[in-house]
PDB file of C-alpha atoms in Angstrom:
ATOM      1  CA  MET A   1     -36.759  65.888  99.933  1.00 45.00           C
ATOM      2  CA  ALA A   2     -33.202  67.163  99.666  1.00 44.00           C
ATOM      3  CA  THR A   3     -31.659  67.165  96.199  1.00 42.00           C
ATOM      4  CA  THR A   4     -28.310  68.881  96.799  1.00 40.00           C
ATOM      5  CA  THR A   5     -25.405  66.577  96.002  1.00 46.00           C
ATOM      6  CA  GLN A   6     -23.142  66.038  98.998  1.00 48.00           C
ATOM      7  CA  THR A   7     -19.784  64.335  99.342  1.00 64.00           C
ATOM      8  CA  GLY A   8     -18.241  62.560 102.266  1.00 92.00           C
ATOM      9  CA  ARG A   9     -18.188  59.215 103.994  1.00 96.00           C
ATOM     10  CA  ALA A  10     -21.091  58.007 106.077  1.00 98.00           C
ATOM     11  CA  ALA A  11     -21.923  54.860 107.979  1.00 98.00           C
ATOM     12  CA  VAL A  12     -25.370  53.470 108.749  1.00 98.00           C
ATOM     13  CA  ILE A  13     -25.785  50.962 111.542  1.00 98.00           C
ATOM     14  CA  GLY A  14     -29.072  49.120 111.119  1.00 97.00           C
ATOM     15  CA  LEU A  15     -30.727  48.405 107.767  1.00 96.00           C
ATOM     16  CA  GLY A  16     -34.305  47.759 108.795  1.00 92.00           C
ATOM     17  CA  SER A  17     -37.270  49.482 107.183  1.00 87.00           C
ATOM     18  CA  MET A  18     -36.048  52.897 108.371  1.00 93.00           C
ATOM     19  CA  GLY A  19     -32.291  52.444 108.153  1.00 96.00           C
ATOM     20  CA  SER A  20     -32.333  51.043 104.634  1.00 96.00           C
ATOM     21  CA  GLY A  21     -34.274  54.071 103.403  1.00 96.00           C
ATOM     22  CA  MET A  22     -31.953  56.462 105.216  1.00 97.00           C
ATOM     23  CA  ALA A  23     -28.897  54.732 103.747  1.00 97.00           C
ATOM     24  CA  GLY A  24     -30.447  54.988 100.299  1.00 97.00           C
ATOM     25  CA  SER A  25     -31.041  58.711 100.775  1.00 97.00           C
ATOM     26  CA  LEU A  26     -27.383  59.188 101.699  1.00 97.00           C
ATOM     27  CA  LEU A  27     -26.276  57.259  98.613  1.00 97.00           C
ATOM     28  CA  ARG A  28     -28.464  59.405  96.344  1.00 96.00           C
ATOM     29  CA  ALA A  29     -26.975  62.540  97.888  1.00 96.00           C
ATOM     30  CA  GLY A  30     -23.495  61.453  96.855  1.00 96.00           C
ATOM     31  CA  PHE A  31     -22.155  59.999 100.082  1.00 97.00           C
ATOM     32  CA  SER A  32     -19.925  56.965 100.128  1.00 97.00           C
ATOM     33  CA  VAL A  33     -21.899  54.778 102.557  1.00 97.00           C
ATOM     34  CA  ALA A  34     -20.836  51.696 104.489  1.00 98.00           C
ATOM     35  CA  ALA A  35     -23.480  49.869 106.484  1.00 97.00           C
ATOM     36  CA  CYS A  36     -24.004  46.817 108.637  1.00 97.00           C
ATOM     37  CA  ASP A  37     -26.949  44.874 109.999  1.00 96.00           C
ATOM     38  CA  VAL A  38     -27.502  41.573 111.768  1.00 94.00           C
ATOM     39  CA  ASN A  39     -29.693  40.503 108.826  1.00 95.00           C
ATOM     40  CA  PRO A  40     -27.441  39.359 105.957  1.00 94.00           C
ATOM     41  CA  GLU A  41     -30.266  39.739 103.439  1.00 95.00           C
ATOM     42  CA  ALA A  42     -30.588  43.448 104.297  1.00 95.00           C
ATOM     43  CA  VAL A  43     -26.846  43.881 103.850  1.00 95.00           C
ATOM     44  CA  ALA A  44     -26.983  42.094 100.484  1.00 95.00           C
ATOM     45  CA  ARG A  45     -29.781  44.391  99.280  1.00 95.00           C
ATOM     46  CA  PHE A  46     -27.775  47.421 100.367  1.00 96.00           C
ATOM     47  CA  ARG A  47     -24.701  46.194  98.482  1.00 95.00           C
ATOM     48  CA  GLU A  48     -26.818  45.697  95.363  1.00 95.00           C
ATOM     49  CA  ALA A  49     -28.008  49.317  95.720  1.00 93.00           C
ATOM     50  CA  GLY A  50     -24.429  50.577  95.530  1.00 95.00           C
ATOM     51  CA  GLY A  51     -23.381  50.665  99.167  1.00 96.00           C
ATOM     52  CA  THR A  52     -20.457  49.033 100.925  1.00 96.00           C
ATOM     53  CA  ALA A  53     -21.180  46.143 103.261  1.00 96.00           C
ATOM     54  CA  ALA A  54     -19.465  46.092 106.649  1.00 96.00           C
ATOM     55  CA  ALA A  55     -19.219  43.191 109.080  1.00 96.00           C
ATOM     56  CA  HIS A  56     -19.801  45.253 112.225  1.00 97.00           C
ATOM     57  CA  PRO A  57     -20.156  48.861 113.451  1.00 98.00           C
ATOM     58  CA  ALA A  58     -16.418  49.454 113.798  1.00 98.00           C
ATOM     59  CA  GLU A  59     -15.786  48.488 110.182  1.00 97.00           C
ATOM     60  CA  ALA A  60     -18.645  50.659 108.958  1.00 97.00           C
ATOM     61  CA  ALA A  61     -17.519  53.656 111.050  1.00 98.00           C
ATOM     62  CA  ASP A  62     -13.858  53.504 110.076  1.00 97.00           C
ATOM     63  CA  GLY A  63     -13.093  56.791 108.312  1.00 96.00           C
ATOM     64  CA  ALA A  64     -16.710  57.995 108.360  1.00 97.00           C
ATOM     65  CA  ASP A  65     -17.537  61.665 108.923  1.00 97.00           C
ATOM     66  CA  VAL A  66     -21.047  60.735 110.088  1.00 98.00           C
ATOM     67  CA  VAL A  67     -22.236  57.520 111.722  1.00 98.00           C
ATOM     68  CA  VAL A  68     -26.029  57.152 111.707  1.00 98.00           C
ATOM     69  CA  SER A  69     -27.361  54.615 114.194  1.00 98.00           C
ATOM     70  CA  VAL A  70     -30.833  53.273 113.386  1.00 97.00           C
ATOM     71  CA  VAL A  71     -31.350  50.633 116.070  1.00 96.00           C
ATOM     72  CA  VAL A  72     -34.261  49.954 118.385  1.00 92.00           C
ATOM     73  CA  ASN A  73     -33.312  51.166 121.838  1.00 94.00           C
ATOM     74  CA  ALA A  74     -30.733  52.567 124.219  1.00 96.00           C
ATOM     75  CA  ALA A  75     -29.131  49.208 124.980  1.00 96.00           C
ATOM     76  CA  GLN A  76     -28.525  48.547 121.288  1.00 97.00           C
ATOM     77  CA  THR A  77     -27.199  52.091 120.835  1.00 98.00           C
ATOM     78  CA  GLU A  78     -24.708  51.577 123.654  1.00 98.00           C
ATOM     79  CA  ALA A  79     -23.612  48.278 122.103  1.00 98.00           C
ATOM     80  CA  VAL A  80     -23.182  49.946 118.695  1.00 98.00           C
ATOM     81  CA  LEU A  81     -20.944  52.569 120.266  1.00 98.00           C
ATOM     82  CA  PHE A  82     -19.035  50.775 122.986  1.00 98.00           C
ATOM     83  CA  GLY A  83     -19.609  47.037 122.608  1.00 96.00           C
ATOM     84  CA  GLU A  84     -17.366  44.537 120.896  1.00 95.00           C
ATOM     85  CA  HIS A  85     -16.467  45.983 117.487  1.00 96.00           C
ATOM     86  CA  GLY A  86     -18.109  49.236 118.580  1.00 97.00           C
ATOM     87  CA  ALA A  87     -18.125  52.313 116.393  1.00 98.00           C
ATOM     88  CA  ALA A  88     -16.764  54.795 118.945  1.00 97.00           C
ATOM     89  CA  ALA A  89     -13.118  53.758 118.796  1.00 96.00           C
ATOM     90  CA  ALA A  90     -13.185  53.458 114.987  1.00 97.00           C
ATOM     91  CA  MET A  91     -14.698  56.893 114.313  1.00 97.00           C
ATOM     92  CA  PRO A  92     -12.181  59.616 113.450  1.00 97.00           C
ATOM     93  CA  GLU A  93     -11.853  62.322 116.063  1.00 96.00           C
ATOM     94  CA  GLY A  94     -14.286  65.105 115.219  1.00 97.00           C
ATOM     95  CA  ALA A  95     -16.752  62.740 113.543  1.00 98.00           C
ATOM     96  CA  VAL A  96     -20.383  62.777 114.654  1.00 98.00           C
ATOM     97  CA  PHE A  97     -22.592  59.943 115.856  1.00 98.00           C
ATOM     98  CA  VAL A  98     -26.259  60.518 114.968  1.00 98.00           C
ATOM     99  CA  SER A  99     -28.422  58.520 117.354  1.00 98.00           C
ATOM    100  CA  SER A 100     -31.919  57.869 116.013  1.00 97.00           C
ATOM    101  CA  ALA A 101     -33.180  55.366 118.605  1.00 95.00           C
ATOM    102  CA  THR A 102     -36.027  56.328 120.902  1.00 95.00           C
ATOM    103  CA  MET A 103     -34.729  56.379 124.486  1.00 95.00           C
ATOM    104  CA  ASP A 104     -34.954  57.989 127.899  1.00 96.00           C
ATOM    105  CA  PRO A 105     -33.431  61.500 127.743  1.00 97.00           C
ATOM    106  CA  ALA A 106     -31.210  60.697 130.736  1.00 96.00           C
ATOM    107  CA  VAL A 107     -29.668  57.785 128.854  1.00 97.00           C
ATOM    108  CA  ALA A 108     -29.095  59.971 125.789  1.00 97.00           C
ATOM    109  CA  ARG A 109     -27.238  62.481 127.954  1.00 97.00           C
ATOM    110  CA  ALA A 110     -25.081  59.746 129.471  1.00 98.00           C
ATOM    111  CA  LEU A 111     -24.162  58.251 126.084  1.00 98.00           C
ATOM    112  CA  ALA A 112     -23.353  61.697 124.720  1.00 98.00           C
ATOM    113  CA  ALA A 113     -21.062  62.530 127.621  1.00 98.00           C
ATOM    114  CA  ARG A 114     -19.236  59.231 127.262  1.00 98.00           C
ATOM    115  CA  LEU A 115     -18.662  59.652 123.516  1.00 98.00           C
ATOM    116  CA  GLU A 116     -17.806  63.360 123.640  1.00 98.00           C
ATOM    117  CA  ALA A 117     -15.102  62.620 126.192  1.00 98.00           C
ATOM    118  CA  THR A 118     -13.265  60.774 123.389  1.00 97.00           C
ATOM    119  CA  GLY A 119     -13.253  63.766 121.035  1.00 97.00           C
ATOM    120  CA  ARG A 120     -16.219  62.676 118.906  1.00 98.00           C
ATOM    121  CA  HIS A 121     -19.591  64.421 118.647  1.00 98.00           C
ATOM    122  CA  TYR A 122     -23.013  63.038 119.581  1.00 98.00           C
ATOM    123  CA  LEU A 123     -26.265  64.256 118.025  1.00 98.00           C
ATOM    124  CA  ASP A 124     -29.439  63.153 119.779  1.00 98.00           C
ATOM    125  CA  ALA A 125     -31.691  62.835 116.726  1.00 98.00           C
ATOM    126  CA  PRO A 126     -34.706  60.536 116.972  1.00 97.00           C
ATOM    127  CA  MET A 127     -36.858  60.669 113.881  1.00 95.00           C
ATOM    128  CA  SER A 128     -40.470  60.242 112.825  1.00 90.00           C
ATOM    129  CA  GLY A 129     -42.190  59.606 109.539  1.00 86.00           C
ATOM    130  CA  GLY A 130     -42.171  55.919 108.666  1.00 83.00           C
ATOM    131  CA  ALA A 131     -40.445  53.785 106.064  1.00 86.00           C
ATOM    132  CA  ALA A 132     -41.848  55.601 103.017  1.00 87.00           C
ATOM    133  CA  ARG A 133     -40.508  58.971 104.152  1.00 92.00           C
ATOM    134  CA  ALA A 134     -37.193  57.375 105.081  1.00 93.00           C
ATOM    135  CA  ALA A 135     -36.877  56.072 101.529  1.00 93.00           C
ATOM    136  CA  ASP A 136     -37.783  59.487 100.077  1.00 93.00           C
ATOM    137  CA  GLY A 137     -35.432  61.508 102.292  1.00 95.00           C
ATOM    138  CA  GLY A 138     -38.446  63.129 103.952  1.00 96.00           C
ATOM    139  CA  LEU A 139     -38.122  62.201 107.622  1.00 97.00           C
ATOM    140  CA  THR A 140     -38.704  64.581 110.511  1.00 97.00           C
ATOM    141  CA  PHE A 141     -35.746  64.730 112.909  1.00 98.00           C
ATOM    142  CA  LEU A 142     -36.123  65.965 116.488  1.00 98.00           C
ATOM    143  CA  ALA A 143     -32.506  66.815 117.157  1.00 98.00           C
ATOM    144  CA  SER A 144     -30.390  68.325 119.889  1.00 98.00           C
ATOM    145  CA  GLY A 145     -26.659  68.601 120.385  1.00 98.00           C
ATOM    146  CA  SER A 146     -23.726  70.946 120.275  1.00 97.00           C
ATOM    147  CA  PRO A 147     -23.304  73.419 117.399  1.00 97.00           C
ATOM    148  CA  ALA A 148     -20.282  71.378 116.290  1.00 97.00           C
ATOM    149  CA  ALA A 149     -22.374  68.197 116.191  1.00 98.00           C
ATOM    150  CA  PHE A 150     -25.037  69.897 114.082  1.00 98.00           C
ATOM    151  CA  ALA A 151     -22.433  71.356 111.728  1.00 97.00           C
ATOM    152  CA  LYS A 152     -20.773  67.999 111.156  1.00 97.00           C
ATOM    153  CA  ALA A 153     -24.062  66.135 110.712  1.00 97.00           C
ATOM    154  CA  ARG A 154     -25.861  68.719 108.585  1.00 97.00           C
ATOM    155  CA  PRO A 155     -24.975  67.388 105.103  1.00 97.00           C
ATOM    156  CA  ALA A 156     -26.261  63.940 106.088  1.00 97.00           C
ATOM    157  CA  LEU A 157     -29.354  65.383 107.759  1.00 97.00           C
ATOM    158  CA  ASP A 158     -30.069  67.411 104.628  1.00 96.00           C
ATOM    159  CA  ALA A 159     -30.072  64.155 102.667  1.00 97.00           C
ATOM    160  CA  MET A 160     -32.341  62.260 105.065  1.00 97.00           C
ATOM    161  CA  ALA A 161     -34.699  64.916 106.417  1.00 97.00           C
ATOM    162  CA  GLY A 162     -37.713  66.708 105.043  1.00 96.00           C
ATOM    163  CA  THR A 163     -37.954  68.628 108.319  1.00 97.00           C
ATOM    164  CA  LEU A 164     -35.210  69.194 110.882  1.00 98.00           C
ATOM    165  CA  TYR A 165     -36.079  70.600 114.289  1.00 98.00           C
ATOM    166  CA  GLU A 166     -33.087  71.939 116.212  1.00 98.00           C
ATOM    167  CA  LEU A 167     -34.294  71.612 119.778  1.00 97.00           C
ATOM    168  CA  GLY A 168     -31.333  72.448 121.980  1.00 96.00           C
ATOM    169  CA  ASP A 169     -27.586  72.487 122.327  1.00 96.00           C
ATOM    170  CA  ALA A 170     -27.277  69.329 124.440  1.00 95.00           C
ATOM    171  CA  ALA A 171     -28.311  65.708 124.061  1.00 97.00           C
ATOM    172  CA  GLY A 172     -31.543  64.713 125.768  1.00 97.00           C
ATOM    173  CA  GLN A 173     -33.816  67.431 124.426  1.00 97.00           C
ATOM    174  CA  GLY A 174     -34.447  65.595 121.172  1.00 97.00           C
ATOM    175  CA  ALA A 175     -35.185  62.407 123.100  1.00 97.00           C
ATOM    176  CA  ALA A 176     -37.642  64.248 125.360  1.00 97.00           C
ATOM    177  CA  PHE A 177     -39.521  65.717 122.400  1.00 97.00           C
ATOM    178  CA  LYS A 178     -39.684  62.252 120.816  1.00 97.00           C
ATOM    179  CA  MET A 179     -41.197  60.781 123.965  1.00 97.00           C
ATOM    180  CA  ILE A 180     -43.991  63.374 123.888  1.00 97.00           C
ATOM    181  CA  ASN A 181     -44.643  62.337 120.296  1.00 96.00           C
ATOM    182  CA  GLN A 182     -44.628  58.652 121.244  1.00 97.00           C
ATOM    183  CA  LEU A 183     -47.038  59.222 124.117  1.00 98.00           C
ATOM    184  CA  LEU A 184     -49.517  60.758 121.691  1.00 98.00           C
ATOM    185  CA  ALA A 185     -48.841  58.220 118.939  1.00 97.00           C
ATOM    186  CA  GLY A 186     -49.385  55.253 121.250  1.00 98.00           C
ATOM    187  CA  VAL A 187     -52.572  56.684 122.716  1.00 98.00           C
ATOM    188  CA  HIS A 188     -53.910  57.533 119.255  1.00 98.00           C
ATOM    189  CA  ILE A 189     -53.211  54.023 117.911  1.00 98.00           C
ATOM    190  CA  ALA A 190     -54.877  52.379 120.894  1.00 98.00           C
ATOM    191  CA  ALA A 191     -57.860  54.725 120.575  1.00 98.00           C
ATOM    192  CA  ALA A 192     -58.187  54.058 116.843  1.00 98.00           C
ATOM    193  CA  CYS A 193     -58.122  50.297 117.447  1.00 98.00           C
ATOM    194  CA  GLU A 194     -60.686  50.582 120.239  1.00 98.00           C
ATOM    195  CA  ALA A 195     -62.982  52.671 118.052  1.00 98.00           C
ATOM    196  CA  MET A 196     -62.805  50.360 115.039  1.00 98.00           C
ATOM    197  CA  SER A 197     -63.415  47.225 117.085  1.00 98.00           C
ATOM    198  CA  PHE A 198     -66.314  48.978 118.804  1.00 98.00           C
ATOM    199  CA  ALA A 199     -67.700  49.911 115.388  1.00 98.00           C
ATOM    200  CA  ALA A 200     -67.385  46.281 114.322  1.00 98.00           C
ATOM    201  CA  LYS A 201     -69.271  45.225 117.449  1.00 98.00           C
ATOM    202  CA  GLN A 202     -72.073  47.585 116.375  1.00 97.00           C
ATOM    203  CA  GLY A 203     -72.210  45.870 112.996  1.00 97.00           C
ATOM    204  CA  LEU A 204     -71.129  48.977 111.111  1.00 98.00           C
ATOM    205  CA  ASP A 205     -69.536  49.000 107.673  1.00 98.00           C
ATOM    206  CA  LEU A 206     -65.907  49.589 108.695  1.00 98.00           C
ATOM    207  CA  ALA A 207     -64.847  51.049 105.366  1.00 98.00           C
ATOM    208  CA  ARG A 208     -67.659  53.560 105.720  1.00 98.00           C
ATOM    209  CA  VAL A 209     -66.594  54.299 109.309  1.00 98.00           C
ATOM    210  CA  TYR A 210     -63.103  55.053 108.026  1.00 98.00           C
ATOM    211  CA  GLU A 211     -64.466  57.344 105.321  1.00 98.00           C
ATOM    212  CA  VAL A 212     -66.649  59.263 107.758  1.00 98.00           C
ATOM    213  CA  ILE A 213     -64.128  59.617 110.589  1.00 98.00           C
ATOM    214  CA  THR A 214     -61.274  60.767 108.358  1.00 98.00           C
ATOM    215  CA  LYS A 215     -63.509  63.655 107.302  1.00 98.00           C
ATOM    216  CA  SER A 216     -64.665  64.402 110.841  1.00 98.00           C
ATOM    217  CA  ALA A 217     -63.287  65.868 114.050  1.00 98.00           C
ATOM    218  CA  GLY A 218     -62.466  62.450 115.499  1.00 97.00           C
ATOM    219  CA  ASN A 219     -59.735  61.846 112.934  1.00 98.00           C
ATOM    220  CA  SER A 220     -56.038  61.636 113.780  1.00 97.00           C
ATOM    221  CA  TRP A 221     -52.911  60.940 111.751  1.00 95.00           C
ATOM    222  CA  MET A 222     -52.657  57.518 113.385  1.00 97.00           C
ATOM    223  CA  PHE A 223     -56.323  56.703 112.697  1.00 98.00           C
ATOM    224  CA  GLU A 224     -55.866  57.619 109.061  1.00 97.00           C
ATOM    225  CA  ASN A 225     -52.598  55.683 108.773  1.00 95.00           C
ATOM    226  CA  ARG A 226     -53.333  52.528 110.802  1.00 97.00           C
ATOM    227  CA  VAL A 227     -57.009  51.776 110.152  1.00 98.00           C
ATOM    228  CA  PRO A 228     -56.309  50.701 106.543  1.00 98.00           C
ATOM    229  CA  HIS A 229     -54.204  47.877 108.028  1.00 98.00           C
ATOM    230  CA  ILE A 230     -57.321  46.727 109.902  1.00 98.00           C
ATOM    231  CA  LEU A 231     -59.550  47.062 106.840  1.00 98.00           C
ATOM    232  CA  ASP A 232     -57.074  45.044 104.768  1.00 98.00           C
ATOM    233  CA  ALA A 233     -56.473  42.502 107.566  1.00 97.00           C
ATOM    234  CA  ASP A 234     -52.777  43.191 106.964  1.00 97.00           C
ATOM    235  CA  TYR A 235     -50.818  42.975 110.192  1.00 97.00           C
ATOM    236  CA  ALA A 236     -47.364  42.619 108.647  1.00 95.00           C
ATOM    237  CA  PRO A 237     -45.271  44.896 110.869  1.00 91.00           C
ATOM    238  CA  LYS A 238     -44.799  48.397 109.541  1.00 88.00           C
ATOM    239  CA  SER A 239     -44.375  49.336 113.218  1.00 90.00           C
ATOM    240  CA  ALA A 240     -44.621  46.495 115.711  1.00 94.00           C
ATOM    241  CA  VAL A 241     -46.690  46.236 118.887  1.00 98.00           C
ATOM    242  CA  ASP A 242     -43.521  45.776 120.925  1.00 97.00           C
ATOM    243  CA  ILE A 243     -42.213  49.187 119.797  1.00 95.00           C
ATOM    244  CA  PHE A 244     -44.989  50.811 121.808  1.00 97.00           C
ATOM    245  CA  VAL A 245     -44.531  48.400 124.702  1.00 98.00           C
ATOM    246  CA  LYS A 246     -41.019  49.850 124.844  1.00 97.00           C
ATOM    247  CA  ASP A 247     -41.841  53.492 124.149  1.00 97.00           C
ATOM    248  CA  LEU A 248     -44.858  53.821 126.433  1.00 98.00           C
ATOM    249  CA  GLY A 249     -42.823  51.973 129.042  1.00 97.00           C
ATOM    250  CA  ILE A 250     -40.203  54.727 128.792  1.00 97.00           C
ATOM    251  CA  VAL A 251     -42.969  57.312 129.178  1.00 97.00           C
ATOM    252  CA  GLN A 252     -44.084  55.529 132.352  1.00 97.00           C
ATOM    253  CA  ASP A 253     -40.535  55.468 133.720  1.00 96.00           C
ATOM    254  CA  MET A 254     -40.028  59.166 132.994  1.00 96.00           C
ATOM    255  CA  ALA A 255     -43.374  60.094 134.533  1.00 97.00           C
ATOM    256  CA  ARG A 256     -42.755  58.006 137.643  1.00 97.00           C
ATOM    257  CA  ALA A 257     -39.369  59.674 138.154  1.00 95.00           C
ATOM    258  CA  GLU A 258     -41.084  63.077 137.978  1.00 95.00           C
ATOM    259  CA  LYS A 259     -44.101  61.941 140.045  1.00 98.00           C
ATOM    260  CA  TYR A 260     -46.264  62.990 137.114  1.00 98.00           C
ATOM    261  CA  PRO A 261     -49.539  61.145 136.356  1.00 98.00           C
ATOM    262  CA  VAL A 262     -50.021  59.738 132.845  1.00 98.00           C
ATOM    263  CA  PRO A 263     -53.177  57.618 133.208  1.00 98.00           C
ATOM    264  CA  VAL A 264     -54.221  57.731 129.539  1.00 98.00           C
ATOM    265  CA  ALA A 265     -50.762  56.624 128.377  1.00 98.00           C
ATOM    266  CA  ALA A 266     -50.798  53.944 131.076  1.00 98.00           C
ATOM    267  CA  ALA A 267     -54.082  52.543 129.784  1.00 98.00           C
ATOM    268  CA  ALA A 268     -52.713  52.484 126.228  1.00 98.00           C
ATOM    269  CA  LEU A 269     -49.583  50.696 127.442  1.00 98.00           C
ATOM    270  CA  GLN A 270     -51.733  47.963 128.996  1.00 98.00           C
ATOM    271  CA  MET A 271     -53.419  47.333 125.637  1.00 98.00           C
ATOM    272  CA  PHE A 272     -50.060  46.989 123.866  1.00 98.00           C
ATOM    273  CA  LEU A 273     -48.817  44.717 126.663  1.00 98.00           C
ATOM    274  CA  MET A 274     -51.900  42.511 126.346  1.00 98.00           C
ATOM    275  CA  ALA A 275     -51.515  42.338 122.568  1.00 98.00           C
ATOM    276  CA  SER A 276     -47.873  41.373 122.975  1.00 98.00           C
ATOM    277  CA  GLY A 277     -48.730  38.804 125.626  1.00 98.00           C
ATOM    278  CA  ALA A 278     -51.315  37.330 123.260  1.00 97.00           C
ATOM    279  CA  GLY A 279     -48.552  36.583 120.750  1.00 98.00           C
ATOM    280  CA  MET A 280     -48.811  39.705 118.570  1.00 98.00           C
ATOM    281  CA  GLY A 281     -45.691  41.510 119.774  1.00 98.00           C
ATOM    282  CA  ARG A 282     -43.958  41.386 116.397  1.00 96.00           C
ATOM    283  CA  ASP A 283     -47.118  42.105 114.410  1.00 98.00           C
ATOM    284  CA  ASP A 284     -48.239  45.542 113.291  1.00 97.00           C
ATOM    285  CA  ASP A 285     -49.305  47.818 116.133  1.00 98.00           C
ATOM    286  CA  ALA A 286     -52.820  47.953 114.660  1.00 98.00           C
ATOM    287  CA  SER A 287     -53.075  44.420 116.085  1.00 98.00           C
ATOM    288  CA  VAL A 288     -54.439  46.047 119.235  1.00 98.00           C
ATOM    289  CA  ALA A 289     -57.739  46.021 117.311  1.00 98.00           C
ATOM    290  CA  ARG A 290     -57.507  42.223 117.110  1.00 98.00           C
ATOM    291  CA  LEU A 291     -57.078  42.072 120.870  1.00 97.00           C
ATOM    292  CA  TYR A 292     -60.218  44.140 121.367  1.00 98.00           C
ATOM    293  CA  ALA A 293     -62.024  41.846 118.949  1.00 97.00           C
ATOM    294  CA  GLN A 294     -60.879  38.747 120.815  1.00 96.00           C
ATOM    295  CA  VAL A 295     -62.136  39.933 124.182  1.00 95.00           C
ATOM    296  CA  SER A 296     -65.408  41.388 122.843  1.00 97.00           C
ATOM    297  CA  GLY A 297     -66.442  38.976 120.122  1.00 96.00           C
ATOM    298  CA  ALA A 298     -66.331  41.716 117.479  1.00 97.00           C
ATOM    299  CA  LYS A 299     -65.633  40.514 113.936  1.00 96.00           C
ATOM    300  CA  LEU A 300     -62.909  42.339 112.032  1.00 98.00           C
ATOM    301  CA  PRO A 301     -62.013  41.918 108.345  1.00 97.00           C
ATOM    302  CA  GLY A 302     -60.136  38.695 107.695  1.00 92.00           C
ATOM    303  CA  GLN A 303     -61.517  36.902 110.731  1.00 83.00           C
ATOM    304  CA  LYS A 304     -63.398  33.684 110.286  1.00 72.00           C
TER     305      LYS A 304
END
């Protein structure tokens, strides 16, 4: 976690579980932070924490050295930049836009070219780590962009990041690295859910299964992180099913364009699609275990 006090003006677009933590990290580092979100309750909480509420991205970005966009996808990122009340025209020349959404690398390159043509910088900087690390300033950023973009964004990145990977001097590289991460993350979640539902079908003590597997070679970060949601029957969305419908869908699109086979990722995508189609799209991604239970008759914690 960074502790160096920084000064400057920053904007945060999106105050969800990740964006609110990132905005808080910037405030603690000494930035003057303006932020906006479609959820008025999130904006009110941010104002109570000492930030400045903005009505839309342009208002938040006005005068900001760094604009951090923490939205869901490429379409929302484009709207934040170039839509009605978009941030691009309001940013001072020489300011940097830090894009944290997961997206196709080709789209990241196109957005960067469009913004950089106006005299502003674009840093392709998807992140990983979850809401707790966002709140602690301990995220991992997978970033790429020009040296000028990195230089302008560095004080803000120091406040938000525990680990910063500098992965290239042009947008798109960070996005590509993130998609490799998301391929693995989605497969690991689906595998963990399959394994736990299978264990339930065998009548095993699931808490004991968790204890054994986390100390064995079959463990993964996602198994260790998501299985407690299953054990607690808590499917409130820390990360929603539909996030991996989107992200593994991007993996499929990228692979198809390259004529590259990704059959394991494709199988995982089908499980997330089925969970979403069964009405769990906005529930925690560990809900894939509930889908397995539904089709197999396995009994998970919390089920009648």
